[in-house]
Tab-separated table of C-alpha atoms in Angstrom:
chain	number	residue	atom	x	y	z
U	1267	MET	CA	-13.122	-11.454	3.380
U	1268	ARG	CA	-16.068	-11.913	1.035
U	1269	ALA	CA	-14.570	-12.218	-2.440
U	1270	VAL	CA	-11.247	-13.645	-3.599
U	1271	VAL	CA	-9.995	-13.588	-7.191
U	1272	VAL	CA	-7.268	-15.957	-8.422
U	1273	VAL	CA	-5.684	-14.780	-11.665
U	1274	GLY	CA	-4.064	-17.746	-13.364
U	1275	ALA	CA	-5.272	-21.344	-13.612
U	1276	GLY	CA	-1.988	-23.164	-13.686
U	1277	LEU	CA	-0.690	-25.254	-10.824
U	1278	ALA	CA	-0.097	-22.296	-8.459
U	1279	GLY	CA	-3.533	-20.839	-9.065
U	1280	VAL	CA	-5.359	-24.131	-8.688
U	1281	ARG	CA	-3.478	-24.982	-5.486
U	1282	ALA	CA	-4.348	-21.547	-4.117
U	1283	ALA	CA	-8.037	-22.008	-4.873
U	1284	GLU	CA	-8.041	-25.450	-3.337
U	1285	SER	CA	-6.270	-24.139	-0.250
U	1286	LEU	CA	-8.784	-21.331	0.181
U	1287	ARG	CA	-11.673	-23.762	0.332
U	1288	ALA	CA	-9.761	-26.216	2.503
U	1289	ARG	CA	-9.070	-23.409	4.979
U	1290	GLY	CA	-12.762	-22.638	5.270
U	1291	PHE	CA	-13.235	-19.750	2.870
U	1292	ARG	CA	-16.880	-19.821	1.791
U	1293	GLY	CA	-17.120	-16.500	0.016
U	1294	ALA	CA	-17.175	-15.756	-3.701
U	1295	LEU	CA	-14.173	-17.375	-5.444
U	1296	THR	CA	-13.355	-16.433	-9.049
U	1297	VAL	CA	-10.604	-17.995	-11.150
U	1298	VAL	CA	-9.493	-16.089	-14.257
U	1299	SER	CA	-7.615	-17.833	-17.076
U	1300	ASP	CA	-6.696	-16.712	-20.577
U	1301	GLU	CA	-6.837	-20.353	-21.714
U	1302	THR	CA	-10.060	-22.092	-22.658
U	1303	GLU	CA	-8.714	-25.460	-21.488
U	1304	LEU	CA	-9.520	-26.997	-18.150
U	1305	PRO	CA	-6.501	-26.660	-15.813
U	1306	TYR	CA	-3.694	-29.046	-16.660
U	1307	ASP	CA	-0.184	-29.971	-15.557
U	1308	ARG	CA	2.541	-28.496	-17.760
U	1309	PRO	CA	5.628	-30.667	-17.085
U	1310	PRO	CA	4.301	-33.655	-19.142
U	1311	LEU	CA	3.797	-31.477	-22.235
U	1312	THR	CA	7.359	-31.591	-23.547
U	1313	LYS	CA	7.814	-35.228	-22.550
U	1314	GLN	CA	4.839	-37.619	-22.474
U	1315	VAL	CA	2.381	-35.515	-24.476
U	1316	VAL	CA	4.865	-34.875	-27.295
U	1317	ALA	CA	5.855	-38.543	-27.165
U	1318	GLY	CA	2.205	-39.572	-27.405
U	1319	THR	CA	2.200	-41.643	-24.206
U	1320	ARG	CA	-0.244	-39.295	-22.455
U	1321	ALA	CA	-3.218	-37.349	-23.842
U	1322	ALA	CA	-4.658	-34.003	-22.755
U	1323	ASP	CA	-7.237	-35.690	-20.503
U	1324	ASP	CA	-4.449	-37.523	-18.705
U	1325	ILE	CA	-2.759	-34.355	-17.479
U	1326	ARG	CA	-5.768	-32.485	-16.076
U	1327	LEU	CA	-5.236	-31.153	-12.575
U	1328	ALA	CA	-7.450	-33.355	-10.418
U	1329	GLY	CA	-10.060	-31.558	-8.342
U	1330	ALA	CA	-9.868	-28.247	-10.185
U	1331	GLU	CA	-13.616	-28.320	-10.805
U	1332	ASP	CA	-14.531	-29.300	-7.261
U	1333	PHE	CA	-13.940	-26.192	-5.170
U	1334	GLY	CA	-17.008	-24.220	-6.162
U	1335	ALA	CA	-15.380	-21.393	-8.073
U	1336	ARG	CA	-16.729	-19.143	-10.797
U	1337	TRP	CA	-14.498	-19.776	-13.795
U	1338	ILE	CA	-13.658	-17.141	-16.385
U	1339	ARG	CA	-11.893	-18.942	-19.260
U	1340	GLY	CA	-10.491	-17.629	-22.490
U	1341	THR	CA	-10.406	-14.058	-21.229
U	1342	GLY	CA	-7.214	-12.801	-19.662
U	1343	ALA	CA	-6.616	-10.017	-17.173
U	1344	VAL	CA	-5.388	-6.751	-18.738
U	1345	GLY	CA	-5.185	-4.418	-15.770
U	1346	LEU	CA	-5.340	-4.077	-11.984
U	1347	ASP	CA	-6.885	-1.155	-10.094
U	1348	ARG	CA	-5.624	-1.581	-6.525
U	1349	GLU	CA	-7.401	1.514	-5.207
U	1350	ARG	CA	-10.833	0.299	-6.325
U	1351	ARG	CA	-9.823	-3.366	-5.906
U	1352	ARG	CA	-10.804	-4.425	-9.428
U	1353	VAL	CA	-9.248	-6.804	-11.963
U	1354	ARG	CA	-9.899	-5.595	-15.505
U	1355	LEU	CA	-10.463	-8.257	-18.160
U	1356	ALA	CA	-9.813	-8.273	-21.908
U	1357	ASP	CA	-13.555	-8.160	-22.672
U	1358	GLY	CA	-13.958	-4.914	-20.700
U	1359	ALA	CA	-15.476	-6.509	-17.601
U	1360	GLU	CA	-14.187	-5.849	-14.105
U	1361	VAL	CA	-14.013	-8.386	-11.259
U	1362	PRO	CA	-14.019	-6.979	-7.710
U	1363	TYR	CA	-11.940	-8.543	-4.943
U	1364	ASP	CA	-11.264	-8.360	-1.258
U	1365	GLY	CA	-8.310	-10.674	-1.683
U	1366	LEU	CA	-6.250	-11.363	-4.795
U	1367	VAL	CA	-3.888	-14.193	-5.786
U	1368	LEU	CA	-1.440	-13.373	-8.599
U	1369	ALA	CA	-0.481	-16.661	-10.311
U	1370	THR	CA	-0.322	-15.877	-14.033
U	1371	GLY	CA	2.825	-17.893	-14.658
U	1372	ALA	CA	5.019	-17.281	-17.676
U	1373	GLN	CA	4.926	-17.223	-21.462
U	1374	ALA	CA	7.427	-18.686	-23.888
U	1375	ARG	CA	9.968	-16.094	-24.966
U	1376	ALA	CA	9.348	-15.335	-28.639
U	1377	TRP	CA	12.041	-14.968	-31.264
U	1378	PRO	CA	13.008	-11.250	-31.463
U	1379	GLY	CA	11.903	-10.714	-35.028
U	1380	GLU	CA	9.609	-12.013	-37.738
U	1381	VAL	CA	9.506	-15.747	-38.310
U	1382	PRO	CA	8.043	-17.828	-41.146
U	1383	ALA	CA	5.427	-20.519	-40.703
U	1384	GLY	CA	6.808	-23.616	-39.096
U	1385	VAL	CA	8.703	-21.781	-36.377
U	1386	LEU	CA	7.009	-22.560	-33.051
U	1387	THR	CA	7.318	-22.009	-29.327
U	1388	VAL	CA	5.997	-24.474	-26.750
U	1389	ARG	CA	4.242	-23.451	-23.557
U	1390	GLY	CA	0.729	-24.872	-23.605
U	1391	LEU	CA	-1.423	-27.675	-24.984
U	1392	ASP	CA	-2.181	-25.874	-28.226
U	1393	ASP	CA	1.529	-25.441	-28.869
U	1394	VAL	CA	2.148	-29.169	-28.410
U	1395	ARG	CA	-0.766	-29.986	-30.693
U	1396	ALA	CA	0.729	-27.745	-33.391
U	1397	LEU	CA	4.108	-29.401	-32.951
U	1398	ARG	CA	2.746	-32.916	-33.229
U	1399	ALA	CA	0.609	-31.919	-36.241
U	1400	ALA	CA	3.735	-30.737	-38.029
U	1401	VAL	CA	5.656	-33.933	-37.222
U	1402	ASP	CA	2.698	-36.193	-38.044
U	1403	GLY	CA	2.334	-34.239	-41.276
U	1404	GLY	CA	5.819	-35.243	-42.380
U	1405	ALA	CA	8.315	-32.762	-40.882
U	1406	ARG	CA	11.511	-34.730	-40.341
U	1407	GLU	CA	14.260	-32.097	-40.178
U	1408	VAL	CA	13.712	-30.360	-36.836
U	1409	VAL	CA	15.900	-27.700	-35.274
U	1410	VAL	CA	15.435	-26.877	-31.577
U	1411	VAL	CA	16.887	-23.488	-30.629
U	1412	GLY	CA	17.992	-23.442	-26.991
U	1413	ALA	CA	19.217	-26.291	-24.808
U	1414	GLY	CA	17.583	-25.393	-21.543
U	1415	PHE	CA	15.034	-27.738	-19.983
U	1416	VAL	CA	12.327	-27.211	-22.586
U	1417	GLY	CA	14.717	-27.605	-25.486
U	1418	VAL	CA	16.392	-30.717	-24.085
U	1419	GLU	CA	13.087	-32.373	-23.223
U	1420	LEU	CA	11.660	-31.657	-26.674
U	1421	ALA	CA	14.758	-32.960	-28.456
U	1422	SER	CA	14.610	-36.163	-26.401
U	1423	SER	CA	10.892	-36.686	-27.074
U	1424	LEU	CA	11.119	-35.972	-30.813
U	1425	VAL	CA	14.092	-38.196	-31.496
U	1426	GLY	CA	12.421	-40.965	-29.535
U	1427	LEU	CA	9.195	-40.979	-31.546
U	1428	GLY	CA	10.432	-43.683	-33.898
U	1429	LEU	CA	9.313	-41.669	-36.943
U	1430	GLY	CA	12.780	-40.926	-38.274
U	1431	VAL	CA	12.800	-37.331	-37.000
U	1432	ARG	CA	16.284	-35.828	-37.273
U	1433	VAL	CA	16.851	-33.349	-34.458
U	1434	THR	CA	19.518	-30.672	-34.225
U	1435	LEU	CA	19.867	-28.876	-30.878
U	1436	VAL	CA	21.500	-25.457	-30.995
U	1437	GLU	CA	22.928	-23.843	-27.851
U	1438	PRO	CA	25.117	-20.715	-27.997
U	1439	PHE	CA	26.457	-21.080	-24.453
U	1440	GLY	CA	28.360	-24.302	-24.959
U	1441	ARG	CA	26.518	-26.954	-22.906
U	1442	PRO	CA	22.952	-28.217	-22.553
U	1443	LEU	CA	21.338	-27.613	-19.135
U	1444	ARG	CA	24.346	-25.487	-18.238
U	1445	VAL	CA	22.449	-23.919	-15.301
U	1446	LEU	CA	22.894	-27.160	-13.346
U	1447	GLY	CA	26.621	-26.617	-13.235
U	1448	GLY	CA	29.182	-29.294	-12.508
U	1449	THR	CA	29.510	-32.215	-14.912
U	1450	VAL	CA	25.821	-33.046	-15.364
U	1451	PRO	CA	25.582	-30.956	-18.578
U	1452	ASP	CA	28.385	-33.102	-20.037
U	1453	ALA	CA	26.429	-36.276	-19.247
U	1454	VAL	CA	23.376	-34.803	-20.988
U	1455	ALA	CA	25.406	-33.897	-24.059
U	1456	GLN	CA	26.860	-37.382	-24.328
U	1457	ALA	CA	23.445	-38.993	-23.892
U	1458	ALA	CA	21.912	-36.713	-26.540
U	1459	ARG	CA	24.548	-37.688	-29.077
U	1460	ARG	CA	24.057	-41.377	-28.347
U	1461	ALA	CA	20.327	-40.892	-28.979
U	1462	GLY	CA	21.085	-39.449	-32.400
U	1463	VAL	CA	20.666	-35.734	-31.714
U	1464	VAL	CA	23.107	-33.440	-33.470
U	1465	LEU	CA	24.453	-30.799	-31.085
U	1466	ARG	CA	25.617	-27.431	-32.346
U	1467	LEU	CA	27.125	-25.894	-29.248
U	1468	GLY	CA	28.845	-22.555	-28.861
U	1469	THR	CA	27.101	-20.873	-31.790
U	1470	GLY	CA	23.876	-18.886	-31.892
U	1471	VAL	CA	21.043	-18.531	-34.359
U	1472	THR	CA	20.998	-15.464	-36.600
U	1473	GLY	CA	17.655	-16.032	-38.273
U	1474	PHE	CA	15.390	-18.321	-40.280
U	1475	ARG	CA	15.365	-19.041	-44.010
U	1476	ALA	CA	12.031	-19.496	-45.762
U	1477	GLU	CA	10.758	-21.049	-48.974
U	1478	GLY	CA	7.201	-20.478	-50.008
U	1479	GLY	CA	6.474	-18.754	-46.701
U	1480	ARG	CA	7.604	-21.731	-44.594
U	1481	VAL	CA	10.800	-22.335	-42.690
U	1482	ALA	CA	13.427	-24.164	-44.748
U	1483	GLY	CA	16.584	-23.436	-42.816
U	1484	VAL	CA	18.122	-21.979	-39.674
U	1485	GLY	CA	21.089	-19.676	-40.038
U	1486	LEU	CA	23.872	-19.899	-37.460
U	1487	ALA	CA	26.384	-17.321	-36.297
U	1488	ASP	CA	29.255	-19.417	-37.748
U	1489	GLY	CA	27.800	-18.917	-41.240
U	1490	SER	CA	26.309	-22.343	-41.674
U	1491	VAL	CA	22.644	-23.049	-42.432
U	1492	LEU	CA	20.804	-26.012	-40.941
U	1493	PRO	CA	18.053	-27.609	-43.064
U	1494	ALA	CA	14.715	-27.353	-41.237
U	1495	GLU	CA	11.138	-28.333	-41.968
U	1496	LEU	CA	10.225	-27.340	-38.421
U	1497	ALA	CA	11.963	-25.148	-35.847
U	1498	VAL	CA	11.172	-24.799	-32.169
U	1499	VAL	CA	12.346	-21.691	-30.295
U	1500	ALA	CA	13.082	-22.638	-26.666
U	1501	ILE	CA	14.993	-19.604	-25.379
U	1502	GLY	CA	13.350	-19.236	-21.986
U	1503	MET	CA	10.243	-17.815	-20.413
U	1504	VAL	CA	8.866	-14.332	-19.774
U	1505	PRO	CA	6.726	-13.684	-16.653
U	1506	ALA	CA	3.107	-13.013	-17.663
U	1507	THR	CA	2.861	-9.734	-15.747
U	1508	GLY	CA	2.426	-7.148	-18.501
U	1509	TRP	CA	-1.107	-6.613	-17.272
U	1510	LEU	CA	0.269	-5.386	-13.905
U	1511	VAL	CA	2.237	-2.472	-15.357
U	1512	GLY	CA	0.851	0.705	-13.812
U	1513	SER	CA	-0.652	-1.157	-10.829
U	1514	GLY	CA	1.864	0.271	-8.365
U	1515	LEU	CA	3.342	-3.142	-7.595
U	1516	ALA	CA	7.088	-3.709	-7.736
U	1517	LEU	CA	8.020	-5.665	-10.873
U	1518	PRO	CA	11.788	-6.339	-10.896
U	1519	SER	CA	12.781	-8.405	-13.939
U	1520	GLY	CA	9.084	-8.582	-14.826
U	1521	ARG	CA	8.208	-10.580	-11.730
U	1522	VAL	CA	6.119	-9.448	-8.773
U	1523	HIS	CA	8.268	-8.652	-5.744
U	1524	CYS	CA	6.748	-10.229	-2.608
U	1525	ASP	CA	7.875	-10.456	1.012
U	1526	GLU	CA	8.806	-13.710	2.729
U	1527	ARG	CA	5.124	-14.335	3.477
U	1528	LEU	CA	4.241	-13.940	-0.241
U	1529	PHE	CA	2.403	-10.592	0.087
U	1530	ALA	CA	3.001	-8.425	-2.998
U	1531	ARG	CA	5.271	-5.433	-2.434
U	1532	THR	CA	4.456	-2.018	-3.787
U	1533	ALA	CA	6.876	-0.122	-5.992
U	1534	GLY	CA	9.330	2.354	-4.568
U	1535	VAL	CA	12.059	2.374	-1.939
U	1536	ALA	CA	9.746	1.324	0.908
U	1537	GLY	CA	8.196	-1.599	-0.940
U	1538	VAL	CA	5.298	-1.931	1.500
U	1539	PRO	CA	3.455	-5.320	1.271
U	1540	ASP	CA	-0.162	-5.116	0.180
U	1541	PRO	CA	-2.188	-7.214	2.710
U	1542	ARG	CA	-4.854	-7.978	0.103
U	1543	ILE	CA	-2.561	-9.386	-2.616
U	1544	VAL	CA	-0.429	-12.529	-2.533
U	1545	VAL	CA	1.834	-13.992	-5.230
U	1546	ALA	CA	2.597	-17.590	-6.198
U	1547	GLY	CA	4.528	-19.512	-8.841
U	1548	ASP	CA	6.673	-18.377	-11.747
U	1549	VAL	CA	5.719	-14.698	-11.331
U	1550	ALA	CA	7.001	-14.457	-7.751
U	1551	TRP	CA	10.207	-12.568	-6.886
U	1552	CYS	CA	10.228	-13.641	-3.260
U	1553	ASP	CA	12.219	-12.306	-0.333
U	1554	ALA	CA	12.175	-15.764	1.246
U	1555	VAL	CA	14.634	-17.102	-1.349
U	1556	ARG	CA	17.625	-14.823	-1.648
U	1557	SER	CA	21.139	-14.703	-3.014
U	1558	VAL	CA	23.787	-12.177	-2.090
U	1559	ASP	CA	22.332	-10.125	-4.947
U	1560	GLY	CA	18.682	-10.277	-3.918
U	1561	PRO	CA	15.634	-12.510	-4.411
U	1562	VAL	CA	15.961	-15.547	-6.673
U	1563	PRO	CA	13.071	-16.474	-9.038
U	1564	LEU	CA	12.086	-20.136	-9.169
U	1565	GLU	CA	10.270	-21.890	-12.016
U	1566	HIS	CA	9.840	-25.300	-10.392
U	1567	TRP	CA	6.660	-27.391	-10.201
U	1568	SER	CA	7.180	-27.954	-6.495
U	1569	ASN	CA	7.643	-24.221	-5.891
U	1570	ALA	CA	4.407	-23.370	-7.675
U	1571	ALA	CA	2.484	-25.964	-5.664
U	1572	ALA	CA	3.929	-24.933	-2.287
U	1573	GLN	CA	3.591	-21.219	-2.916
U	1574	GLY	CA	0.016	-21.535	-4.138
U	1575	GLU	CA	-1.014	-23.332	-0.962
U	1576	LEU	CA	0.816	-20.956	1.404
U	1577	ALA	CA	-0.252	-17.798	-0.460
U	1578	ALA	CA	-3.902	-18.671	0.033
U	1579	ARG	CA	-3.374	-19.602	3.656
U	1580	ASN	CA	-1.579	-16.344	4.400
U	1581	LEU	CA	-4.178	-14.294	2.528
U	1582	LEU	CA	-6.871	-15.620	4.851
U	1583	ALA	CA	-4.726	-15.359	7.974
U	1584	GLY	CA	-3.602	-11.796	7.331
U	1585	PRO	CA	-0.085	-10.350	7.698
U	1586	ALA	CA	0.036	-10.582	11.493
U	1587	ALA	CA	-0.519	-14.357	11.523
U	1588	ALA	CA	1.058	-15.228	8.152
U	1589	GLU	CA	3.891	-17.750	7.935
U	1590	PRO	CA	7.145	-17.364	5.999
U	1591	TYR	CA	7.829	-19.442	2.903
U	1592	GLU	CA	10.394	-22.085	3.856
U	1593	HIS	CA	10.091	-24.643	1.030
U	1594	VAL	CA	13.325	-26.229	-0.189
U	1595	PRO	CA	13.310	-26.149	-4.006
U	1596	SER	CA	13.227	-29.518	-5.712
U	1597	PHE	CA	13.150	-30.482	-9.364
U	1598	TRP	CA	13.297	-33.429	-11.699
U	1599	THR	CA	13.336	-34.056	-15.387
U	1600	SER	CA	14.103	-36.920	-17.746
U	1601	ALA	CA	15.800	-36.906	-21.122
U	1602	PHE	CA	17.720	-39.352	-23.281
U	1603	GLY	CA	17.371	-42.097	-20.666
U	1604	LEU	CA	18.705	-39.907	-17.854
U	1605	ARG	CA	16.631	-39.033	-14.795
U	1606	ILE	CA	17.918	-35.781	-13.382
U	1607	LYS	CA	16.876	-34.590	-9.946
U	1608	SER	CA	17.961	-31.668	-7.769
U	1609	VAL	CA	17.323	-30.042	-4.430
U	1610	GLY	CA	18.207	-26.517	-3.452
U	1611	LEU	CA	19.809	-24.385	-6.115
U	1612	PRO	CA	22.586	-26.364	-7.814
U	1613	GLY	CA	24.778	-24.469	-10.205
U	1614	THR	CA	24.913	-21.395	-7.975
U	1615	GLY	CA	27.833	-22.203	-5.699
U	1616	ASP	CA	31.538	-21.586	-5.946
U	1617	ARG	CA	32.548	-25.257	-5.538
U	1618	VAL	CA	31.159	-28.552	-6.843
U	1619	VAL	CA	32.022	-31.855	-5.167
U	1620	VAL	CA	31.371	-35.214	-6.804
U	1621	GLU	CA	29.862	-37.187	-3.924
U	1622	GLU	CA	29.096	-40.417	-5.776
U	1623	GLY	CA	29.754	-41.860	-9.208
U	1624	GLU	CA	32.042	-40.471	-11.886
U	1625	PRO	CA	32.090	-36.911	-13.289
U	1626	GLY	CA	30.025	-36.659	-16.457
U	1627	ALA	CA	28.786	-40.239	-16.125
U	1628	GLU	CA	25.240	-41.627	-16.343
U	1629	LYS	CA	25.233	-42.105	-12.588
U	1630	VAL	CA	26.574	-39.215	-10.567
U	1631	LEU	CA	25.668	-37.087	-7.577
U	1632	GLU	CA	27.210	-33.666	-7.093
U	1633	ALA	CA	26.908	-31.292	-4.155
U	1634	HIS	CA	27.197	-27.538	-4.674
U	1635	TYR	CA	28.680	-25.274	-1.997
U	1636	ARG	CA	29.057	-21.567	-1.578
U	1637	GLU	CA	31.594	-20.255	0.921
U	1638	GLY	CA	31.625	-23.699	2.496
U	1639	ARG	CA	27.826	-23.966	2.877
U	1640	LEU	CA	25.678	-26.445	0.996
U	1641	VAL	CA	23.350	-24.656	-1.464
U	1642	GLY	CA	22.151	-27.529	-3.577
U	1643	ALA	CA	22.708	-30.996	-4.992
U	1644	VAL	CA	21.958	-32.593	-8.328
U	1645	SER	CA	21.922	-36.237	-9.371
U	1646	VAL	CA	21.709	-38.315	-12.529
U	1647	ASN	CA	20.014	-41.691	-12.007
U	1648	LEU	CA	20.746	-41.488	-8.257
U	1649	GLY	CA	17.723	-39.506	-7.121
U	1650	LYS	CA	17.088	-41.473	-3.917
U	1651	ARG	CA	20.391	-40.202	-2.553
U	1652	LEU	CA	19.093	-36.609	-2.458
U	1653	ALA	CA	16.853	-36.986	0.596
U	1654	GLY	CA	19.752	-36.390	2.988
U	1655	TYR	CA	20.779	-33.223	1.162
U	1656	ALA	CA	17.218	-31.918	1.258
U	1657	ARG	CA	17.198	-32.453	5.058
U	1658	ARG	CA	20.495	-30.608	5.405
U	1659	LEU	CA	19.180	-27.660	3.428
U	1660	GLN	CA	16.035	-27.567	5.538
U	1661	GLU	CA	17.990	-27.724	8.787
U	1662	GLU	CA	20.575	-25.149	7.776
U	1663	ARG	CA	18.255	-22.153	7.945
U	1664	GLY	CA	19.507	-19.799	5.296
U	1665	GLY	CA	21.396	-22.493	3.359
U	1666	VAL	CA	19.180	-21.871	0.376
U	1667	ALA	CA	17.609	-18.565	1.239
U	1668	GLU	CA	20.790	-16.612	1.901
U	1669	ALA	CA	23.714	-18.353	0.309
U	1670	ALA	CA	22.439	-19.370	-3.126
U	1671	GLY	CA	22.771	-17.554	-6.397
U	1672	GLY	CA	20.294	-18.168	-9.241
U	1673	SER	CA	17.477	-20.480	-10.185
U	1674	GLY	CA	18.295	-23.707	-11.996
U	1675	ALA	CA	15.151	-24.135	-14.030
U	1676	ALA	CA	14.411	-22.210	-17.141
U	1677	GLY	CA	10.625	-23.418	-18.315
U	1678	GLY	CA	9.027	-25.631	-17.091
U	1679	SER	CA	9.355	-26.054	-17.505
U	1680	ALA	CA	9.795	-25.114	-15.804
U	1681	GLY	CA	10.173	-27.216	-12.584
U	1682	ALA	CA	10.106	-30.346	-9.251
U	1683	SER	CA	9.372	-33.157	-6.838
U	1684	ALA	CA	6.336	-34.262	-8.817
U	1685	GLY	CA	7.204	-33.014	-12.290
U	1686	SER	CA	9.886	-31.106	-14.152
U	1687	GLY	CA	10.271	-27.414	-13.796
U	1688	ALA	CA	10.651	-26.684	-17.433
U	1689	LEU	CA	6.990	-25.849	-17.753
U	1690	GLY	CA	6.073	-25.868	-14.182
């Protein structure tokens, strides 16, 4: 293999490039990114970077400049020609490959309609800079639409700035971080209220009101209007795979279907793996992690790191010697003084057992089971207790891969053992 192209310079792409060099690949290595920034870690964006406790230089991915790659920054991929083995770029150039790593991550889901100035989404550094510029410029009435991981983390960071920012968090489905299941969402709701966040649960947003071209209010389905000088739309992520349409790869739910060894599957009933293309991170729809309904997408930091490393290793080894992906998902985040950690896929079972602490309290550990089998565990301020559950999931082959239902992280952001999955 003489030339490898990595498309995407987030965590999964950087780990893949590092792994290629560590495994002895000395050929041409090209990394393509639509961002002009040096590679950086996303989980701190909605927490420490918004809070001002870490700057952009503090979240750079260490070593990203040290593996001797040709970097193409600020120019995204717009097409893939698998027959000619070429990646087409937005500037019209083509990059040839013998091996290809797909690690383009996800984009923030935009509001489905026109929005006035002052309505933002948060996915990258530029988004956080725009958010802080608005707050530093005097925006005090802030509405966050969506109480998944990104929304909850942003609400926590903004209300904790000490600038008198008044935050309203809107969630149509009734509870923040509802994907975690059990009573943890109740603990998050209580902590948010104690921190001064106004929760509007069980009602959706119908649109935005503007004055002078800028947002002035957020209309809710119950007929009320929230005052807003700034609004943040945090309604999930969309896999950044539009450039792969027409490539002949299978793209269920917008993600790239890959086998248990992370080789990309082609479209059609057969779904044959392409031995020259591997997938890692948020874009992967992987056979190695399955529910009764099919593969489960993961948007965790730890998943992106582990898949990036294995994808590169398997690409060099080839299908015959490739290893299956066996990583147990892990995730953490912090908000409103709570440190939330999980292993496996909590929120996807048919039974939740409180193993320690009190339901809905600031210290609780809950195990999630499906048909009597452990599928995940989640803790609040009891993270050290999760090690045993992670071992059980690893030992019970199939405990995560076959019995679990859906992914717990939205956005992450997203995310993980070394950072949240909200923007992971």
